[in-house]
Short mmCIF file of C-alpha atoms in Angstrom, two decimals:
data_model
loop_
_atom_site.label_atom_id
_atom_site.label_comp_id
_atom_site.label_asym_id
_atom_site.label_seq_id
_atom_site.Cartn_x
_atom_site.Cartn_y
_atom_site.Cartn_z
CA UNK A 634 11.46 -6.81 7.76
CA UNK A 635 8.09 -5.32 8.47
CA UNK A 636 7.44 -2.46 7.08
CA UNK A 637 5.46 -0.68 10.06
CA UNK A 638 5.72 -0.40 13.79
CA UNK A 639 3.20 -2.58 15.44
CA UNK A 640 1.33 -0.61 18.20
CA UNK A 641 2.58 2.59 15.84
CA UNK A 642 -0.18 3.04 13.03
CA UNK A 643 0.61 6.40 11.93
CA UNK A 644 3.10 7.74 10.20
CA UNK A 645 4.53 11.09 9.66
CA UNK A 646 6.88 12.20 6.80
CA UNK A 647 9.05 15.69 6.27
CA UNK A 648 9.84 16.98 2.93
CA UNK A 649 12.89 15.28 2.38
CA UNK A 650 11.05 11.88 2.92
CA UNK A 651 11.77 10.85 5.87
CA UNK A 652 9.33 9.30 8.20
CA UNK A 653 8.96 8.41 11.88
CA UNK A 654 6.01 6.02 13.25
CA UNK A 655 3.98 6.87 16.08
CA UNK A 656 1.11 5.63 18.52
CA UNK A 657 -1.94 7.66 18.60
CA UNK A 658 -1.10 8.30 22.22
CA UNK A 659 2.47 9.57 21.43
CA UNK A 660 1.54 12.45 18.78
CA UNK A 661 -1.89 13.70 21.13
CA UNK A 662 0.75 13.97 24.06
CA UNK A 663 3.62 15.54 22.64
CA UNK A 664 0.69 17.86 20.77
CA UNK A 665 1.96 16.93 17.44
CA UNK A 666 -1.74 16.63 16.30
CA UNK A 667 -1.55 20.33 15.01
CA UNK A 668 -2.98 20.03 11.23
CA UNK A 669 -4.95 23.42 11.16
CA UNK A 670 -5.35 24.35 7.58
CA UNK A 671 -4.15 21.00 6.01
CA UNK A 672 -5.49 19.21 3.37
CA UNK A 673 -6.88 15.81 4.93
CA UNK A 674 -8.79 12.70 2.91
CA UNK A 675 -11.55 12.96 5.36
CA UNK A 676 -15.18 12.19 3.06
CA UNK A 677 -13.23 10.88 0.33
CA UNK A 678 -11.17 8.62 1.84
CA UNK A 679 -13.17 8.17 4.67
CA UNK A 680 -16.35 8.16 6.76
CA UNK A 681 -17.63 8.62 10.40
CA UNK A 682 -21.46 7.28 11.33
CA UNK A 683 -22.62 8.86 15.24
CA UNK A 684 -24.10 6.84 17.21
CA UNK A 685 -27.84 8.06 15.82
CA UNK A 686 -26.75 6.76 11.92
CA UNK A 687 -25.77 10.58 10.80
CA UNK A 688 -22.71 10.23 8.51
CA UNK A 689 -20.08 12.52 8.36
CA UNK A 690 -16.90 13.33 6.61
CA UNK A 691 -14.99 12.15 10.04
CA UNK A 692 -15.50 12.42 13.95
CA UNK A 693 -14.47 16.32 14.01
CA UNK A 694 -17.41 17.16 11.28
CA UNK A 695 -15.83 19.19 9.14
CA UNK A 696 -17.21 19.52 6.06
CA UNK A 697 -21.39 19.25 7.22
CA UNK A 698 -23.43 16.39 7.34
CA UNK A 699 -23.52 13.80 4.52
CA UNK A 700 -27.00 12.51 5.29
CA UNK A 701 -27.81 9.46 7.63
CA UNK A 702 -27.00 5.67 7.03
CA UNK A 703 -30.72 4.25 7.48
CA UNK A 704 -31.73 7.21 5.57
CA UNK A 705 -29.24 7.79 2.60
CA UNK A 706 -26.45 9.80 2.29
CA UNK A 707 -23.82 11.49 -0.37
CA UNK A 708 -20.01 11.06 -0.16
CA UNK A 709 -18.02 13.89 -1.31
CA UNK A 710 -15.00 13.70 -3.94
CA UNK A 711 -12.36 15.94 -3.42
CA UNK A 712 -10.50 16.39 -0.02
CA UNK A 713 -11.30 18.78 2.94
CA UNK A 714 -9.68 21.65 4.56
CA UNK A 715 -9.09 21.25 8.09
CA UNK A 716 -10.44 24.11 10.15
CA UNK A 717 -10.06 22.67 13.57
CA UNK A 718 -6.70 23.49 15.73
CA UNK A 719 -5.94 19.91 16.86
CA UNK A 720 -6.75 16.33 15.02
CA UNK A 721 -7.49 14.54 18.72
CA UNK A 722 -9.35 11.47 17.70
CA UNK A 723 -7.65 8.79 17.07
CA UNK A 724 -9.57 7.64 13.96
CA UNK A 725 -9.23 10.71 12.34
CA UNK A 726 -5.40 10.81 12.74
CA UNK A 727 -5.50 7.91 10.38
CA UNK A 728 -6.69 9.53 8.00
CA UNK A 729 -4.58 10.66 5.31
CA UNK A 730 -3.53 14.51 5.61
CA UNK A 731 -0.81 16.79 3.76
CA UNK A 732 0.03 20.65 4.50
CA UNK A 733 -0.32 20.90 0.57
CA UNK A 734 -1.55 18.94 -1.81
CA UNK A 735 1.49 19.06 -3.41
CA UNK A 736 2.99 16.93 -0.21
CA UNK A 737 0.94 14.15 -1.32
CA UNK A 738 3.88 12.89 -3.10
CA UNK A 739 5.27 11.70 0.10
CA UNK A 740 2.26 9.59 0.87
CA UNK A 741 4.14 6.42 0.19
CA UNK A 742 1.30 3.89 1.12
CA UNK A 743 -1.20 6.10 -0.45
CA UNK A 744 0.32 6.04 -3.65
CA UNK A 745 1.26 2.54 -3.34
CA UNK A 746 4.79 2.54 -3.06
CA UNK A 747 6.80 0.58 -1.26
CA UNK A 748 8.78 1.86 2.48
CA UNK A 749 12.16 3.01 1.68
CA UNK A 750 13.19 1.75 4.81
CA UNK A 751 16.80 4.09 4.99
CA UNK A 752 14.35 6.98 5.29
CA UNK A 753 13.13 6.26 8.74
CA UNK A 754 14.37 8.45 11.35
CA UNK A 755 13.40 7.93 14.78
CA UNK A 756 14.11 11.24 15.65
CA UNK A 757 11.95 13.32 13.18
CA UNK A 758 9.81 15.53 15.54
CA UNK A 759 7.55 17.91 14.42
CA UNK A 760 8.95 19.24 10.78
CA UNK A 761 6.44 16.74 8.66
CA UNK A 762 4.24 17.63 6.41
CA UNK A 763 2.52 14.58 5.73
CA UNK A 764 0.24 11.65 7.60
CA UNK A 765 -0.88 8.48 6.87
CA UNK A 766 -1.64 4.75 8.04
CA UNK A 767 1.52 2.85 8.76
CA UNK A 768 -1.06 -0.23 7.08
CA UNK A 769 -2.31 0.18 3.46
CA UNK A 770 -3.50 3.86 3.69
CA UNK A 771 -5.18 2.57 0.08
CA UNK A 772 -7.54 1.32 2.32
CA UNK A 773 -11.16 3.80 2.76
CA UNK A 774 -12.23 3.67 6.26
CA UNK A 775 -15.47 3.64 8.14
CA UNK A 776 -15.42 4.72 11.78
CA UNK A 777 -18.94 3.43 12.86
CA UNK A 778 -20.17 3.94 16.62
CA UNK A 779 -23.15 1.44 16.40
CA UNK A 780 -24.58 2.34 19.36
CA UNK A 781 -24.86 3.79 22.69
CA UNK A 782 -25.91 0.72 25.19
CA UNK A 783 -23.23 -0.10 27.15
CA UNK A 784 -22.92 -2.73 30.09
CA UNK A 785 -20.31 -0.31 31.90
CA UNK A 786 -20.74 3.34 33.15
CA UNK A 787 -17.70 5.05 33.96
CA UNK A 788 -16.94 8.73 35.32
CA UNK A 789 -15.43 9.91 32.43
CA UNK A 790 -17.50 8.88 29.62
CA UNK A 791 -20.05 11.76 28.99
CA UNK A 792 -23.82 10.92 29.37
CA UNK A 793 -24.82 11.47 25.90
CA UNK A 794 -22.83 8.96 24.17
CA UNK A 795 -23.14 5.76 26.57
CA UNK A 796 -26.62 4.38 28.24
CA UNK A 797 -27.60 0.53 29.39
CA UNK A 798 -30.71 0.71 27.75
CA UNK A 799 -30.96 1.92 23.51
CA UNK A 800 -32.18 -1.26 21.49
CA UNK A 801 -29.31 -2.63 19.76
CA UNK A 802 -29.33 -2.73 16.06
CA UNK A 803 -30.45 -6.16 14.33
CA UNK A 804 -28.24 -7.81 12.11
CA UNK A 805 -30.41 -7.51 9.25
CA UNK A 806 -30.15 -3.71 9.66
CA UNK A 807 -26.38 -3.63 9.85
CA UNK A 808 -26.06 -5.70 6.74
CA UNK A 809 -28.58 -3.66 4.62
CA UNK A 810 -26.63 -0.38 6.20
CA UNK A 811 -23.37 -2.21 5.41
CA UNK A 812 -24.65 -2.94 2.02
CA UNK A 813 -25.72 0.72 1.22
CA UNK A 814 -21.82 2.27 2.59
CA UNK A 815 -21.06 -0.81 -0.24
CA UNK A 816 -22.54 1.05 -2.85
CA UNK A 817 -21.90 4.70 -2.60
CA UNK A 818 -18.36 4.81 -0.60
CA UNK A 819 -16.60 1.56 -0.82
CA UNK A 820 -17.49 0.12 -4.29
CA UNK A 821 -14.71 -1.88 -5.52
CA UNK A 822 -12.42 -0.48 -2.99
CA UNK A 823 -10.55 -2.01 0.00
CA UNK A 824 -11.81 -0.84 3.27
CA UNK A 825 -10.65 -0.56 7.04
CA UNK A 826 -14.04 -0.56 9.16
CA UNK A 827 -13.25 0.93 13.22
CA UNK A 828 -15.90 0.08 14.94
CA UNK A 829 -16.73 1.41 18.67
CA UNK A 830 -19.75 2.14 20.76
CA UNK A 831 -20.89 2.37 23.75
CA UNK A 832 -19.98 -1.60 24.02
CA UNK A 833 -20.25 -2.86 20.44
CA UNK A 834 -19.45 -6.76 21.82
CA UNK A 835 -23.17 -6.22 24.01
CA UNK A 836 -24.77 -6.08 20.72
CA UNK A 837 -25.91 -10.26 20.24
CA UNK A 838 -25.65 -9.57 16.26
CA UNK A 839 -21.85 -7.93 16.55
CA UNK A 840 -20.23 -11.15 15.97
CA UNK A 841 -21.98 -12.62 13.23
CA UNK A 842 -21.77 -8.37 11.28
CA UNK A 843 -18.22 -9.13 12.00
CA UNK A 844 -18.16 -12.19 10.16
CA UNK A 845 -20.05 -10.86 7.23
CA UNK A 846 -17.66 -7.86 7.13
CA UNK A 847 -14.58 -9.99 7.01
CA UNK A 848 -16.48 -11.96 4.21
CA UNK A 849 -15.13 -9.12 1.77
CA UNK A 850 -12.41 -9.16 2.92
CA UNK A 851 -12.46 -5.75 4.90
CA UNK A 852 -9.97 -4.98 7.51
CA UNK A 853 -11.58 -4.49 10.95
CA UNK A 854 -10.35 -2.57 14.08
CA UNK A 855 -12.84 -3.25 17.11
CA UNK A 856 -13.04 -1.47 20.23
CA UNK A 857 -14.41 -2.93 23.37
CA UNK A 858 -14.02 -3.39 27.41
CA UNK A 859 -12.73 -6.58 27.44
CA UNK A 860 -15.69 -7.87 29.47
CA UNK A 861 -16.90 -10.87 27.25
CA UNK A 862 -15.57 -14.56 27.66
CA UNK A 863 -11.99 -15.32 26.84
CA UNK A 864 -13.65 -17.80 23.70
CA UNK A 865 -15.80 -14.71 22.03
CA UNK A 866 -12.23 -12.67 22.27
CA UNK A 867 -10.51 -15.72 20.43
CA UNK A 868 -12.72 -15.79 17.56
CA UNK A 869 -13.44 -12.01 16.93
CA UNK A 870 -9.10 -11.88 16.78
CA UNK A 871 -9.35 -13.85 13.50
CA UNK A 872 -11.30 -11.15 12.07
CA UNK A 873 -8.92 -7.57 12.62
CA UNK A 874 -7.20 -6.06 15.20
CA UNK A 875 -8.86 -5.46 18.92
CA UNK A 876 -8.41 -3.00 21.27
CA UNK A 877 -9.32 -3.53 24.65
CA UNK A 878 -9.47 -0.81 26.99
CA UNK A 879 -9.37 -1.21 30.90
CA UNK A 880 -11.69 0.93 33.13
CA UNK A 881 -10.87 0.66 36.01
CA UNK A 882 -13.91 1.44 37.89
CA UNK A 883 -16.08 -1.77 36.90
CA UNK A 884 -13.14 -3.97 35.34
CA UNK A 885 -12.86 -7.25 36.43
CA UNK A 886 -9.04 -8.51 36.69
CA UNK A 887 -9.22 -11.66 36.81
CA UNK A 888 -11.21 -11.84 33.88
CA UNK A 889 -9.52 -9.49 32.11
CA UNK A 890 -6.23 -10.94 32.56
CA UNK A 891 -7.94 -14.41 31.40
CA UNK A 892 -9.30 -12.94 28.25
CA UNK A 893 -5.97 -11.33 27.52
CA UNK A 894 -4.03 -14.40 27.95
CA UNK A 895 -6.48 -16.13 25.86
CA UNK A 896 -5.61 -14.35 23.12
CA UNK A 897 -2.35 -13.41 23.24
CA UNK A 898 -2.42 -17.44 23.16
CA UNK A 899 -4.39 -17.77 20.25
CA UNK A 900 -2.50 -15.39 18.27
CA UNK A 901 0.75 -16.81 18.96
CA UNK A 902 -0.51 -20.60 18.16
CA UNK A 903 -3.24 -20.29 15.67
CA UNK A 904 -2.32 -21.39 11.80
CA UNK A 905 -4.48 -19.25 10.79
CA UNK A 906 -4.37 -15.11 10.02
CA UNK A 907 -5.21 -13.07 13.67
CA UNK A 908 -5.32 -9.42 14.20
CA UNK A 909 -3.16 -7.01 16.61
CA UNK A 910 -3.59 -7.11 20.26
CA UNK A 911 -3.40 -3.91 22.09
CA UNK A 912 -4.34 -2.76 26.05
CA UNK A 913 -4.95 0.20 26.76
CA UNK A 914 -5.07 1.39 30.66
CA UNK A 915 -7.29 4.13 31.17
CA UNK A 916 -5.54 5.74 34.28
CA UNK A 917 -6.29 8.37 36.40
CA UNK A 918 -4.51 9.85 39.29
CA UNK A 919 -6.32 7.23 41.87
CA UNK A 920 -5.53 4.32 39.45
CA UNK A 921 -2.48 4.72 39.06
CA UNK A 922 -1.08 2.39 40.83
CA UNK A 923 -3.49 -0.31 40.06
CA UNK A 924 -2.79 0.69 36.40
CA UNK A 925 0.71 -0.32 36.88
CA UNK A 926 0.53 -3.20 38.26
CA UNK A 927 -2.12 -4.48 36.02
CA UNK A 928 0.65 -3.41 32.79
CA UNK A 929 3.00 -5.65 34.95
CA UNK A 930 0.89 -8.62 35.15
CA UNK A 931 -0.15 -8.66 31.66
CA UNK A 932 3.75 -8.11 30.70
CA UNK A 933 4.60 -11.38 32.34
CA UNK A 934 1.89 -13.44 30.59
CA UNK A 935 2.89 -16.07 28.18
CA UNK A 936 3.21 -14.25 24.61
CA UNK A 937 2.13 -11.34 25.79
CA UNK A 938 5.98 -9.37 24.85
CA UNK A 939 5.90 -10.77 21.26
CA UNK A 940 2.31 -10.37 20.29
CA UNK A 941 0.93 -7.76 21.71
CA UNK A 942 1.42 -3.97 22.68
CA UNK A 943 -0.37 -1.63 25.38
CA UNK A 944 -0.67 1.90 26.17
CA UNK A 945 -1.29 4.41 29.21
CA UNK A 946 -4.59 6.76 27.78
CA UNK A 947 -4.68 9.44 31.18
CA UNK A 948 -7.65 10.81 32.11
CA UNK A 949 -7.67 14.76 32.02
CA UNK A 950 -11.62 15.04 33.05
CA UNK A 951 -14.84 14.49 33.38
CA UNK A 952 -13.90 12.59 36.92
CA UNK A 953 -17.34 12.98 38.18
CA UNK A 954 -18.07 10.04 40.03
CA UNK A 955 -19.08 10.04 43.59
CA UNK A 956 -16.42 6.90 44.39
CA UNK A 957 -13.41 8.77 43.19
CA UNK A 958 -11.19 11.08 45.84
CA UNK A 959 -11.36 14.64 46.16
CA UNK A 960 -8.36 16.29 44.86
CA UNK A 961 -7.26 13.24 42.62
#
C-alpha cells in the first residue's frame, strides 16, 4: 500500500499522468537524464553547499553563485532553466523538474496530492514530462558536502574533492551554518538535508549535527563508506536514510558485512522510526567479481531482502591507480 518504490526515489510522469519509479542508477544508464531546456526547482526548492561553503542553486551550478554559507548568501524565487544536456547527479535528479511549467500539474507530491495508484505503468520509458521525489517532493532540500577529509583514497575519486588532512568543521559552526540555511531557505518549511563529503562519518561532530538536524524534524539522507562501527551505523539509521557505498580498494569485508547486518537488524527489530538501507557496489572491470559475490553475501543476511535494497554504480574512469590492471 506504499505509495513509492523503496530503492526507487524518483519519479517520472507523461502527460496523460502516468508515472513509472526509478533508481538514480536506472534513468543515468538508460540516459533518461536528458532535461535540457526544462524548467527545474533548483534555488527555490533547493540548495547545493561545495565542499569550500559556496552555495549554489544545485550541484550542476546553473543559475551562478548564491554567496557562501559562513559568509551569507541569497536564495532565488522563481525556478531555473536548465542549460546543461544531462541531469547526472543524483541529488539534482530529485529535484523537481517539468518540460513546461504548465506540466507542473502532474507533480502529484509537489502539489500535495495523493498517488493515483491505477496510473503507474511500469513500462513508461522516456515520453514524461515531469520529475519529482517518489517521498514528499514538498520537502526543500539541502545537498551539503561538509568537507573534503576523507579516511579512504580511491582511484576514481578526483584529487580536488577528497584529502586526509582539511580540519573538519566544529559543531558549533555547523549549527550556526544550519541555523542561517534556517532563516533564509527553509523557514517554516519541511526539509530533506543529503549530506556527503569526502567521509562526513570522520567528522567527530557529524553525529551529534545529525541529531540536532533531526531535532526539527528534517529528513536526512547520509552518504558514507561504511567504515565506522556497526553501533555508530545503528544509531545514525534512526535519524534518515543511509547509503553506504563499497570501494573496493580499501573496504574491509568483514566489517562491512558486520555493519550491514547490524543494521539491517536494527531496522527490522527496532520500535522505533529507522531510515532506508541501501548498498551500493562501486564496481569496476577488476572488481567485478568480488562485487558479486559481496551482493551475494549481503543478500543472504538476515533481513537483508525485506529491509534493504542495493545497487551496481560502474566505474567509467578516472582508474588511475597504480594497483589496478592494465587494460581493465
Amino acid at each position: 500500500n506504499m505509495d513509492f518504490t523503496p530503492g526507487k526515489p524518483i519519479r517520472t510522469y507523461n502527460e496523460q499522468g502516468k508515472w513509472r519509479d526509478w533508481s538514480t542508477d536506472e534513468l543515468v544508464g538508460q540516459r533518461l537524464n536528458v532535461t535540457k531546456n526544462w524548467q527545474c526547482g533548483a534555488g527555490v526548492d533547493s540548495l547545493y553547499i561545495d565542499m569550500d561553503g559556496n552555495v549554489w542553486t544545485a550541484s550542476c551550478r546553473v543559475g551562478g553563485k548564491l554567496g557562501n554559507i559562513w559568509a551569507g548568501f541569497k536564495a532565488p524565487d522563481s525556478w531555473i532553466t536548465c542549460t546543461k544536456s544531462l541531469c547526472t547527479c543524483g541529488a539534482d535528479l530529485f529535484i523537481p523538474k517539468v518540460r513546461s511549467m504548465k506540466d507542473t500539474q502532474q507533480l502529484r507530491k509537489y502539489n500535495n496530492l495523493p498517488t493515483i495508484k491505477k496510473n503507474e505503468d511500469k513500462k513508461l520509458i522516456d515520453d514524461f514530462v515531469a520529475m519529482e521525489r517518489t517521498f514528499d517532493t514538498s520537502y526543500k532540500q539541502v545537498h551539503w558536502e561538509i568537507g573534503r577529509r576523507c579516511n579512504y583514497s580511491c582511484s576514481y575519486c578526483w584529487p580536488a574533492i577528497h584529502n586526509n588532512y582539511e580540519r573538519h568543521k566544529s559543531l558549533d559552526e555547523l549549527i550556526d551554518a544550519t541555523t542561517r540555511i534556517q532563516k533564509k531557505f527553509i523557514g517554516e518549511s519541511k526539509c530533506n538535508f543529503i549530506i556527503t563529503g569526502g567521509e562526513p562519518t570522520a567528522n567527530s561532530a557529524f553525529l551529534k549535527w545529525c541529531q540536532h538536524l533531526n531535532s526539527f524534524k528534517y529528513h536526512l539522507s547520509m552518504h558514507s563508506n561504511g567504515s565506522r562501527k556497526p553501533e555508530y551505523y545503528q544509531e545514525i539509521i534512526h535519524y534518515g536514510d543511509l547509503n553506504l557505498s563499497v570501494h573496493f580498494e580499501f573496504y574491509n569485508r568483514e566489517r562491512f558485512v558486520k555493519v550491514v547486518e547490524a543494521v539491517a537488524k536494527e531496522k527490522a527489530t527496532s520500535n522505533k522510526k529507522t531510515g532506508h538501507l541501501e548498498i551500493k557496489y562501486m564496481m569496476a572491470p577488476h572488481n567485478h567479481n568480488e562485487a558479486l559475490s559481496l551482493h551475494d553475501e549481503l543478500q543472504a543476511l538476515p533481513y537483508f531482502k525485506d529491509w534493504c535494497t542495493s545497487a551496481f554504480v560502474p566505474i567509467r574512469g578516472g582508474l588511475n591507480n597504480k594497483n589496478i590492471p592494465k587494460g581493465s
